[in-house]
Coordinates of C-alpha atoms in Angstrom, one line a residue:
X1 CA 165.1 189.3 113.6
X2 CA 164.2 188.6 110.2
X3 CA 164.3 184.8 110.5
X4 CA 161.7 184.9 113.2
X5 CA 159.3 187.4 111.0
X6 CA 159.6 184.6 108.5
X7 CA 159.5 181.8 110.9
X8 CA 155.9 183.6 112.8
X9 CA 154.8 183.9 109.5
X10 CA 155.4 180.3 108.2
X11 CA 153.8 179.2 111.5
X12 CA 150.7 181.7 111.1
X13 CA 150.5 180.1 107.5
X14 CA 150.3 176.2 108.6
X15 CA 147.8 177.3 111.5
X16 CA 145.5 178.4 109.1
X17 CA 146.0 175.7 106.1
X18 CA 145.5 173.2 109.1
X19 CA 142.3 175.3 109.9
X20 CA 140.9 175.1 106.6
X21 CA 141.7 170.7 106.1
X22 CA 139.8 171.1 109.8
X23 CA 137.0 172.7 108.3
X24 CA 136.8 171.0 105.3
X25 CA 137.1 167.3 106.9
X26 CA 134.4 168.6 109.6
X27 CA 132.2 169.5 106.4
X28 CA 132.5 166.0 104.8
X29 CA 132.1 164.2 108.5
X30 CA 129.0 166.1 108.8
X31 CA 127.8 164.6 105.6
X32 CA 128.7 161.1 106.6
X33 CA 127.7 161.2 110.1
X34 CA 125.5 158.5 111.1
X35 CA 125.5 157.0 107.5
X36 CA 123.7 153.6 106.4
X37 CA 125.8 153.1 103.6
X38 CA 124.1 150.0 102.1
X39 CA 121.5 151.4 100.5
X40 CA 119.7 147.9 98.9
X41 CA 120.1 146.6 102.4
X42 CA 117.6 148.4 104.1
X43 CA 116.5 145.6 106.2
X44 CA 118.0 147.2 109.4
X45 CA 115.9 150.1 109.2
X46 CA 112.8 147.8 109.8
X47 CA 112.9 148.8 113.5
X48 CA 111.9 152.2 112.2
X49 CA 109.5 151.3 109.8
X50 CA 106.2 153.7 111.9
X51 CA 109.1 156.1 112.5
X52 CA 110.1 156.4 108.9
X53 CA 106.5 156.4 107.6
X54 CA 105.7 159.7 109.2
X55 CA 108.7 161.3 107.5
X56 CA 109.0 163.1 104.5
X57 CA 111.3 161.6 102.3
X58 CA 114.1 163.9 100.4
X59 CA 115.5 161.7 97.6
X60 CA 117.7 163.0 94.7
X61 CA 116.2 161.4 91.5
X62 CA 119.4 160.5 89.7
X63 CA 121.4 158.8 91.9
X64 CA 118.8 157.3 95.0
X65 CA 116.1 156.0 92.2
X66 CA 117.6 155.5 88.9
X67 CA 120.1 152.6 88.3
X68 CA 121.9 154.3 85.0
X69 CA 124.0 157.3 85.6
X70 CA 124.1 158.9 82.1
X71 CA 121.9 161.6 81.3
X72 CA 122.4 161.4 77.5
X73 CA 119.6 159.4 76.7
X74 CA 117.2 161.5 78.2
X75 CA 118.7 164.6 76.2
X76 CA 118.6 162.5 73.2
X77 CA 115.5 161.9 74.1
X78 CA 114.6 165.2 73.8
X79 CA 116.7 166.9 71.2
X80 CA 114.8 164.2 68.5
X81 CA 111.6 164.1 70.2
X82 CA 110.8 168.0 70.5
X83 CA 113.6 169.1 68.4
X84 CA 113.9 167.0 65.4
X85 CA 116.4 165.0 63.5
X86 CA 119.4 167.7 63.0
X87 CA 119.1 168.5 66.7
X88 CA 119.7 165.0 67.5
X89 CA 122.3 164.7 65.5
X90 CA 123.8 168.0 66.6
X91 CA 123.9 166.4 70.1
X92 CA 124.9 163.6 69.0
X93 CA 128.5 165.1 67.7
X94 CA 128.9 167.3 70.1
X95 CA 128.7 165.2 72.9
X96 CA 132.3 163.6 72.9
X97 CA 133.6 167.1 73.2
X98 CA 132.6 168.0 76.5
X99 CA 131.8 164.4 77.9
X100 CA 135.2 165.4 79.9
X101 CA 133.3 168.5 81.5
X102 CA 132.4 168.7 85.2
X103 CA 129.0 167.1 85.2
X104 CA 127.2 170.5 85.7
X105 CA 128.8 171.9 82.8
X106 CA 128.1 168.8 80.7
X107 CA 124.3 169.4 81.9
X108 CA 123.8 172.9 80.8
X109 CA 125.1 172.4 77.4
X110 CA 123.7 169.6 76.9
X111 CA 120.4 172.0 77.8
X112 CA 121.2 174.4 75.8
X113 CA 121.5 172.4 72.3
X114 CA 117.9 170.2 73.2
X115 CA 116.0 173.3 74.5
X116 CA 117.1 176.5 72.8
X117 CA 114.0 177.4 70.6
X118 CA 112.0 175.2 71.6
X119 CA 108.2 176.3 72.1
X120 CA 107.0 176.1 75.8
X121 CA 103.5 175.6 75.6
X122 CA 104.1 172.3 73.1
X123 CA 106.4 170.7 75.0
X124 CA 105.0 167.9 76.0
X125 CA 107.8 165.2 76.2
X126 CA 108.6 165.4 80.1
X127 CA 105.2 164.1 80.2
X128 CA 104.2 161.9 77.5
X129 CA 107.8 160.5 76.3
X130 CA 110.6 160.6 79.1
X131 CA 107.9 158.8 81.9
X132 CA 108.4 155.2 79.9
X133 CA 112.2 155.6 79.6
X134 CA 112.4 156.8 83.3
X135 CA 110.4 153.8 84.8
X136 CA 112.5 151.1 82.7
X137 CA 116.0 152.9 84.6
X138 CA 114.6 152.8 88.2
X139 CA 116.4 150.3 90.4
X140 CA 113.9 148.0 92.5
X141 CA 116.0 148.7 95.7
X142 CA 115.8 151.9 95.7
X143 CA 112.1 152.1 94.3
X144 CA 111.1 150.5 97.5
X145 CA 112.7 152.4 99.9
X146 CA 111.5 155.8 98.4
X147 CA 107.8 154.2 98.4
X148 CA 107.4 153.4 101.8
X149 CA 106.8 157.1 102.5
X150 CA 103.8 158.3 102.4
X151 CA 105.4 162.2 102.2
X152 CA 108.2 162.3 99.0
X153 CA 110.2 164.8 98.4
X154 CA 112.3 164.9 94.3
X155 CA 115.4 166.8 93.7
X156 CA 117.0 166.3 90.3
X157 CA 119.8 168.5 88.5
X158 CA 117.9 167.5 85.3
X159 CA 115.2 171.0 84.1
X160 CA 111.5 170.4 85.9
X161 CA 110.1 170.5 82.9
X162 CA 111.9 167.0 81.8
X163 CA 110.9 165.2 85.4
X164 CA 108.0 167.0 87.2
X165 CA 105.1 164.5 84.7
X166 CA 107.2 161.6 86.0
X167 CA 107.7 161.8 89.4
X168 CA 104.1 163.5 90.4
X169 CA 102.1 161.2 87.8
X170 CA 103.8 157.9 88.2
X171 CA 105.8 158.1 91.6
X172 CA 103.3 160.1 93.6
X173 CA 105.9 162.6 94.7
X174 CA 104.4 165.7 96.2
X175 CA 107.0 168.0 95.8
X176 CA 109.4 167.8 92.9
X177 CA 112.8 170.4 92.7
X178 CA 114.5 170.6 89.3
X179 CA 115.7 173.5 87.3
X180 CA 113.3 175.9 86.2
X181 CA 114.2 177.1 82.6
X182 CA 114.2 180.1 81.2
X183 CA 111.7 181.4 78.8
X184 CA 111.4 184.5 76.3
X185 CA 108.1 185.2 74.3
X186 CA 107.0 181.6 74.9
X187 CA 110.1 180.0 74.2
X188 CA 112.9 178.1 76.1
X189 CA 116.3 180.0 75.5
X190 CA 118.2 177.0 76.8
X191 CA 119.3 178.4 80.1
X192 CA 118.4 177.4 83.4
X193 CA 117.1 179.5 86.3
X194 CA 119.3 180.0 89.5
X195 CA 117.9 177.1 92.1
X196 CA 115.3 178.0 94.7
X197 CA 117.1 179.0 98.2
X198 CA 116.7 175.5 100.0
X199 CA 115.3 177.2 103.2
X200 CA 112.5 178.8 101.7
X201 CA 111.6 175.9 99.4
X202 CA 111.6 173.4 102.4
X203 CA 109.7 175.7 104.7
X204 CA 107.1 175.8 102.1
X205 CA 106.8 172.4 102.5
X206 CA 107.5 170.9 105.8
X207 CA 107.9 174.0 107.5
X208 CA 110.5 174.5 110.8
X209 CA 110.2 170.5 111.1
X210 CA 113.4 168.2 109.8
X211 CA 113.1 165.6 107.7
X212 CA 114.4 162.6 106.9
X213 CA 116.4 162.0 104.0
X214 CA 117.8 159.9 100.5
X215 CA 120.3 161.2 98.4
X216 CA 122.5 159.5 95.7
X217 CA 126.5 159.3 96.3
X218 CA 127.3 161.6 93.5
X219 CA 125.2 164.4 94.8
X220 CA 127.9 165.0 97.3
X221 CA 130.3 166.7 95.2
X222 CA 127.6 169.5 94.5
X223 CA 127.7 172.4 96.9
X224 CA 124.0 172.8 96.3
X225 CA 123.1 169.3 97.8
X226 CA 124.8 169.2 101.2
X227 CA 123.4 172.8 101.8
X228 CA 119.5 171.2 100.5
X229 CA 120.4 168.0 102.6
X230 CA 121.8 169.7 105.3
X231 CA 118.2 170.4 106.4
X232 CA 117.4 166.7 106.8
X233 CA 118.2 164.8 110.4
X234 CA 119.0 161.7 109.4
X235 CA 121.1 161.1 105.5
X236 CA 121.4 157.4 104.0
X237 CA 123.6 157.0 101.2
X238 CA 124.2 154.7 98.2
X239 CA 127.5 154.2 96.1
X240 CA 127.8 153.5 92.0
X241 CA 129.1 150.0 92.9
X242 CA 125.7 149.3 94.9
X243 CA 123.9 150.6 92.4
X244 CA 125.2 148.6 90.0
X245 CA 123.9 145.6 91.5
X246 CA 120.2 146.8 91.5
X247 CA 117.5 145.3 89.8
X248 CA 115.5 147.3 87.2
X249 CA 111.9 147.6 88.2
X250 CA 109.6 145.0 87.4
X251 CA 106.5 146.4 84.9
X252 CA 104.1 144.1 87.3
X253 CA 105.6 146.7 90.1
X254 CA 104.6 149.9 88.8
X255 CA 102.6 152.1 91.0
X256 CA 100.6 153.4 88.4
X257 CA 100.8 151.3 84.7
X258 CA 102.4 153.0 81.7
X259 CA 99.5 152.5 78.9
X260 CA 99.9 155.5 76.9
X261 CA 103.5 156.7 75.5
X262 CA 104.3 158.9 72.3
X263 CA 107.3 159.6 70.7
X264 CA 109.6 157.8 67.5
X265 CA 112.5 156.2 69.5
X266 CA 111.7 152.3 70.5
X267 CA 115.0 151.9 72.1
X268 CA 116.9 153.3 75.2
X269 CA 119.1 155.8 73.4
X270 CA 122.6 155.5 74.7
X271 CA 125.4 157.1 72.6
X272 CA 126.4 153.4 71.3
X273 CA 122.8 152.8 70.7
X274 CA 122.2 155.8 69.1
X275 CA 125.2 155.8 66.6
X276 CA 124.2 153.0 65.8
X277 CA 120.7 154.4 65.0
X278 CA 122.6 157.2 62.8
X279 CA 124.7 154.5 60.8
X280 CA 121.3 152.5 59.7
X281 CA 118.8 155.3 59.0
X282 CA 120.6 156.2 55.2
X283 CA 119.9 152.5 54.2
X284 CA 116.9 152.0 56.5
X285 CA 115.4 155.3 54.2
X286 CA 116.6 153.1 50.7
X287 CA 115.0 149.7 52.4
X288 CA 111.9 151.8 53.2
X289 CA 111.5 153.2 49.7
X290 CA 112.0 149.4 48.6
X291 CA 109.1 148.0 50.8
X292 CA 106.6 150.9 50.2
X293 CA 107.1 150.2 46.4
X294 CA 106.5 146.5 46.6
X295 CA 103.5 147.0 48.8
X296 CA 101.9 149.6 46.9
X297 CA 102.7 148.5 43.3
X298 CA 103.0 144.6 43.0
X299 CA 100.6 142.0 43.8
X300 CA 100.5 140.3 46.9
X301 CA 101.5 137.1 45.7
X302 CA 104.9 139.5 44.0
X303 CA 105.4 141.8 47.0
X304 CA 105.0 139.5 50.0
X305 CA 108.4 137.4 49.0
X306 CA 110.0 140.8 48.8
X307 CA 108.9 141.9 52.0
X308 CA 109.9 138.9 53.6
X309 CA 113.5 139.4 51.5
X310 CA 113.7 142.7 53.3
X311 CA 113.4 141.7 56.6
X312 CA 109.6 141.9 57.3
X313 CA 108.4 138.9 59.1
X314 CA 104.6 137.9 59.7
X315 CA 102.8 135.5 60.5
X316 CA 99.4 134.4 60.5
X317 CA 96.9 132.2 61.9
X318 CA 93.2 131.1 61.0
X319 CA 90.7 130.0 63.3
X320 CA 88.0 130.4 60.6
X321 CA 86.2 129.2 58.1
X322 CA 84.7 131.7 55.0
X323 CA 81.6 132.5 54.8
X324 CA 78.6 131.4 52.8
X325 CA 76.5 134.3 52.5
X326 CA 77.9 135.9 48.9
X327 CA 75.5 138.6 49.1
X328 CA 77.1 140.7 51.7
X329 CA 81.0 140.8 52.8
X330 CA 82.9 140.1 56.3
X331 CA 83.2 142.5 59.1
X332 CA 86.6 141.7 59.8
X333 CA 86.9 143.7 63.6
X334 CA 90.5 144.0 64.8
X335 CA 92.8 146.1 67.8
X336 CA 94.4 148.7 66.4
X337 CA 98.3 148.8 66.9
X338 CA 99.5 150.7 63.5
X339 CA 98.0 152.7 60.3
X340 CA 98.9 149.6 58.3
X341 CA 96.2 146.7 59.9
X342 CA 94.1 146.8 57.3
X343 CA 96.6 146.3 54.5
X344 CA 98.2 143.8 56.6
X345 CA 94.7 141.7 57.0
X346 CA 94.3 142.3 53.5
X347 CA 97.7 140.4 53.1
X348 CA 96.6 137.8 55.2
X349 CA 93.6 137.1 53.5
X350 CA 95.2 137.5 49.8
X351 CA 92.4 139.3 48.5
X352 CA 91.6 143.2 48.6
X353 CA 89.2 144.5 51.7
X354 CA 87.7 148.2 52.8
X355 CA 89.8 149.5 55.5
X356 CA 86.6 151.6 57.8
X357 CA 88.5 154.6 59.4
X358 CA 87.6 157.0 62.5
X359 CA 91.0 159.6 61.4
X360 CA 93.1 159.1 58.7
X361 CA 95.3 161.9 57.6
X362 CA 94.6 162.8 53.4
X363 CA 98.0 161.6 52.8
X364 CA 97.5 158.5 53.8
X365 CA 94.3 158.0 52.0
X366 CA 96.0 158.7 48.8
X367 CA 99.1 156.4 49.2
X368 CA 96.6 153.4 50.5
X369 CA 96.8 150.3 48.1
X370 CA 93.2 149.3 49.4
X371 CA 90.3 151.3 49.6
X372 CA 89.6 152.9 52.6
X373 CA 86.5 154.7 53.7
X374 CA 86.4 157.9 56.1
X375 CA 83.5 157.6 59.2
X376 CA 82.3 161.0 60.6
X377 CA 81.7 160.1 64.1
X378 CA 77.8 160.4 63.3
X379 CA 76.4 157.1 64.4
X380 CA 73.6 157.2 61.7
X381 CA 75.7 158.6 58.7
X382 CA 78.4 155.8 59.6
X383 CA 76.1 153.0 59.9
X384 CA 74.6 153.9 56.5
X385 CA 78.4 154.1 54.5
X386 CA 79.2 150.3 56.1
X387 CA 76.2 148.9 54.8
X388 CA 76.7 150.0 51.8
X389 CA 80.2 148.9 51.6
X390 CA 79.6 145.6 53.2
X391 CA 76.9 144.7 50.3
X392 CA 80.3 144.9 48.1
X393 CA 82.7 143.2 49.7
X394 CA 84.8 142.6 53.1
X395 CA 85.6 145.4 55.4
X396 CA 88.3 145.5 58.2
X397 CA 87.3 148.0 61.3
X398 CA 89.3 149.0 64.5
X399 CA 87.0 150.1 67.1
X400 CA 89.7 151.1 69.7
X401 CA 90.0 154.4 67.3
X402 CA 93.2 154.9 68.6
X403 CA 96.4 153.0 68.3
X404 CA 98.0 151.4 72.0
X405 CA 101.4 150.6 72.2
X406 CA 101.4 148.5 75.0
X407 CA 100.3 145.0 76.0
X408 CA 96.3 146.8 76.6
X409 CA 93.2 147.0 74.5
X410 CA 91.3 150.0 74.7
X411 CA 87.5 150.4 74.8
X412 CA 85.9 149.0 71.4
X413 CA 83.1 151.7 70.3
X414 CA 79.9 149.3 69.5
X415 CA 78.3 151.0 66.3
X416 CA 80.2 148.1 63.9
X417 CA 77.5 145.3 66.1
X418 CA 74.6 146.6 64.7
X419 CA 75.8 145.9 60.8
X420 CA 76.0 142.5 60.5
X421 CA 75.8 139.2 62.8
X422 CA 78.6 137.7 59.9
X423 CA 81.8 139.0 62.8
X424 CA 85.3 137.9 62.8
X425 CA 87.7 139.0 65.5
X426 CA 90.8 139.8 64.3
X427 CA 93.8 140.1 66.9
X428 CA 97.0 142.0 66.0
X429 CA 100.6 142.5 67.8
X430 CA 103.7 144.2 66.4
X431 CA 106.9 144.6 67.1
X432 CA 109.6 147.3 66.3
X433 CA 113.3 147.7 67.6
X434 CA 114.3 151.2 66.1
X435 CA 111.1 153.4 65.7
X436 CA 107.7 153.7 66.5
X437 CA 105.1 153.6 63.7
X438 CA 102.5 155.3 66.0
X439 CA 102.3 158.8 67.5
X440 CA 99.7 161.1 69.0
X441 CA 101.5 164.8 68.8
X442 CA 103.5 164.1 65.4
X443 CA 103.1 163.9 61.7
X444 CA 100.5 160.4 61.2
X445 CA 101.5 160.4 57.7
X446 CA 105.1 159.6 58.3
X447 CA 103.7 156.8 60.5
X448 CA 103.8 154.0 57.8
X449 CA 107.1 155.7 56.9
X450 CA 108.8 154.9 60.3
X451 CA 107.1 151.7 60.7
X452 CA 108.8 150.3 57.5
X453 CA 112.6 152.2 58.9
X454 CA 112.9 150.0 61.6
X455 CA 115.4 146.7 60.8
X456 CA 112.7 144.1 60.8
X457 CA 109.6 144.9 61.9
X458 CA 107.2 141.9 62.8
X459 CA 103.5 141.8 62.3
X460 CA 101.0 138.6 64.2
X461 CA 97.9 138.3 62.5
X462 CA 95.6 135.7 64.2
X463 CA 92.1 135.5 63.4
X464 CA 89.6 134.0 65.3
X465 CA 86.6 131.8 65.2
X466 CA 83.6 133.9 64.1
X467 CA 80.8 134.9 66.5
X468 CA 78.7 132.6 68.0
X469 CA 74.9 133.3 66.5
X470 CA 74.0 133.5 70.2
X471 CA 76.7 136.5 70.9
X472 CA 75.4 138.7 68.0
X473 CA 72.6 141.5 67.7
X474 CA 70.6 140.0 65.2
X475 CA 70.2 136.3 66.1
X476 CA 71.5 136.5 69.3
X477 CA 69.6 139.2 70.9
X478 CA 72.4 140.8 72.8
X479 CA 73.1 144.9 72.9
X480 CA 76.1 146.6 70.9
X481 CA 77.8 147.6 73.9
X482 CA 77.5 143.3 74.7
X483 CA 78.3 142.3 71.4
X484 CA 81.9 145.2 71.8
X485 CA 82.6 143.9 75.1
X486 CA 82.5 140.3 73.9
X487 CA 85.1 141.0 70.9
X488 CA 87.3 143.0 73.3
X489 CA 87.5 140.0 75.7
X490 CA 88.1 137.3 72.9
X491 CA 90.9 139.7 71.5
X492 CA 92.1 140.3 74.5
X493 CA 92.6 136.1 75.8
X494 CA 94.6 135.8 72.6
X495 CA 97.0 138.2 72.7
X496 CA 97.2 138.0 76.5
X497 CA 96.5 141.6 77.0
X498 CA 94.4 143.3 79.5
X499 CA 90.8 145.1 78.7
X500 CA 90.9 148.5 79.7
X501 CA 87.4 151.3 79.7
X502 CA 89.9 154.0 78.2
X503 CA 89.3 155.7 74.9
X504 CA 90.9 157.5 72.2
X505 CA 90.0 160.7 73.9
X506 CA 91.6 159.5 77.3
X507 CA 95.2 159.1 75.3
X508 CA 95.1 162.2 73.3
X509 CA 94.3 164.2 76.6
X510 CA 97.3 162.4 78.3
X511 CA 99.6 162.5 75.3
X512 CA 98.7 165.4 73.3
X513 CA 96.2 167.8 75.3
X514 CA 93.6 167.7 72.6
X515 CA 90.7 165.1 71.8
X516 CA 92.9 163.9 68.6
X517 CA 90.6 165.6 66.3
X518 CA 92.1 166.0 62.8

């Protein structure tokens, strides 16, 4: 009697383990029913092209758009950019230790070190930082599949604060679903909200309807993504090894183009990449206090061999010839790249020149080894100080106001084409592999200081011919705003970048939410 108790009961035990494989097997066929499982290959969804147009795309940020799968960069990203140094470095260490976590643990903490503290209201890098480092990761084959819909739909595991600028300003999603964080007396406490119930957040957007649907293949082993994908009537799929055959996005193929970026970091900061960063900055900080010494003590013809023996490369062009008027100096008009143009033409030209400044931070007035001379932003006032400084020598002005990062000139303000007919276009490029010596929200006197951190900066100095008599004010007969246009384009043809009508107001409302008033 006993043997069949135990025998029923072994039986009513396999029924129900076989019940639960059932159940489990009919939960993962459901998720891969009617799968097209070649992501890249989307060509035999052409058919459907009208059909897929009028659909609202749900695509899972991570894993359908971008080609890397490692969210440490981004963290990094933020633990130096809004947190500083010894948060950066924090992450940096700890990182290794729970790298073996589930992927949802390793995503909290990792939220916890960059966010805890952190004020809400001036944090800024979802939307002027992580946008540049997000568009150089998206994968071309999945780019185009999420943009032929006109309806777009984000879900990411990362916080909303660190995507939302991203996908709604340069993707054109309408509806983006991260983690909201948490917040106490204005500031993040490094926790993240409970996500939205998916029923309620769909129905707010597409109500009863279904929709169709993108998600990445790692998505899967989240509970949370087949009950948010569940809603959709059709799911396509894409593995790590097809991913790993994507192409990254080309720049020409940008939906919207990336002009302004802030932030130090110059590199993609992977965990190699970014110990790599640690092991350099202790003699990077000696080779910087080598370089600012030489170029602020020594004469040129003394502190340019050291430069060059410290890894600072230039060069340098001339297209023209010097002037014979003696009684008044150059205007020596330039794009503006970083705080250190002027001393940099002044190199170029071996002989000490006014530097002619919109915002310059008292700091770096002080340390400047040429003279340099503040402007108001009063048209009359400002003429009145050039004149008087071009009857003692040259001058160097930037009329973008504003430093650009990338390959774009800015709108040249016209006051410096009523001076003097005696104009020589100046055009400048840079280039940095560590940091940035530029930023809109951060400290502008370190700028020089990260500028001179980086390995071996390069600076290209290339002046031009002077102004044609005919293209001037004076002689020529032709308005400011001609004479700044005219400069702009010939700056613009040699350094192959495109003219743009943006101004320094236009950048510091993107990047910093103020008119970059000091």
């Amino acid at each position: 009697m006993l043997t069949i108790e135990v025998l029923f009961f072994l039986f009513k035990f396999l029924l129900r383990s076989l019940s639960n494989v059932h159940s489990s097997v009919q939960k993962r066929l459901w998720f891969t029913h009617d799968l097209q499982p070649k992501l890249h290959k989307y060509s035999s969804l052409s058919i459907k092209a009208d059909y897929l147009l009028n659909e609202t795309l749900v695509f899972h940020m991570e894993e359908a758009l971008l080609k890397s799968s490692s969210l440490f960069p981004y963290f990094m990203l933020v633990a130096f950019e809004a947190g500083g140094l010894l948060r950066a470095i924090l992450l940096f260490v700890a990182y290794p230790l729970f790298c073996f976590f589930s992927k949802e643990m390793r995503t909290k903490i990792m939220v916890f070190i960059c966010f805890f503290g952190i004020k809400r209201d001036r944090f800024r890098v979802g939307r002027s930082v992580l946008p540049k480092f997000f568009m150089e990761d998206v994968g071309y084959e999945g780019f185009e599949i999420i943009m032929r819909h006109k309806r777009k739909v984000g879900v990411s595991d990362l916080p909303t604060v660190m995507v939302e600028g991203f996908l709604k300003d340069y993707l054109g999603v309408d509806f983006v679903m991260g983690r909201e964080m948490k917040v106490a007396y204005g500031y993040f406490v490094g926790f993240m909200e409970e996500r939205k119930n998916s029923n309620s957040f769909l129905n707010e957007i597409t109500g009863e309807e279904k929709i169709n649907s993108l998600v990445g293949y790692h998505s899967l082993g989240t509970t949370f993504s087949q009950h948010f994908f569940s809603h959709c009537k059709e799911i396509y799929l894409v593995t790590r090894a097809e991913k790993r055959k994507w192409h990254i996005l080309p720049r020409d193929k940008y939906p919207r183009r990336l002009i302004f970026h802030d932030g130090r970091l110059a590199f993609r900061p992977t965990f190699s990449a970014t110990f790599m960063m640690f092991l350099w900055f202790p003699f990077g900080l000696f080779l910087c206090i080598i370089r600012a010494t030489a170029g602020l003590f020594l004469p040129y013809g003394i502190a340019l061999p050291i430069l060059a023996f410290t890894g600072i490369k230039g060069t340098v062009s001339m297209h023209h010839t010097p002037s014979d008027k003696k009684s008044r100096g150059t205007l020596f008009v330039c794009n503006h790249r970083t705080l250190l143009d002027p001393i940099y033409v002044s190199m170029a030209l071996m002989k000490p020149v006014t530097a002619a400044t919109y915002s310059l931070s008292r700091i770096s007035e002080m340390l400047s080894p040429i003279r340099t001379v503040r402007l108001m932003r009063d048209r009359e006032n400002d003429l009145r100080m050039m004149d008087e400084v071009l009857c003692q020598g040259d001058v160097v002005v930037c009329p973008e106001g504003t430093t650009c990062r990338e390959p774009y000139l800015l709108r040249f303000s016209p006051s410096f084409a009523e001076l003097t007919d005696d104009i020589v276009p100046v055009a400048l490029d840079m280039q940095v592999s560590m940091f940035y010596g530029t930023t809109a929200s951060g400290l502008k006197c370190l700028d020089p200081l990260f500028f001179l951190l980086n390995p071996s900066p390069t600076y290209m100095i290339k002046f031009l011919e002077r102004l044609p008599a005919s293209y001037t004010c004076g002689s020529g007969g032709k308005s400011r705003y001609e004479v700044a246009n005219y400069v702009q384009c010939e700056i613009g043809k040699a350094l192959g970048y495109e003219c743009t009508s943006l101004t320094r107001k236009d950048k510091y409302m993107i990047l910093a939410g103020n008119e970059g008033v000091i």
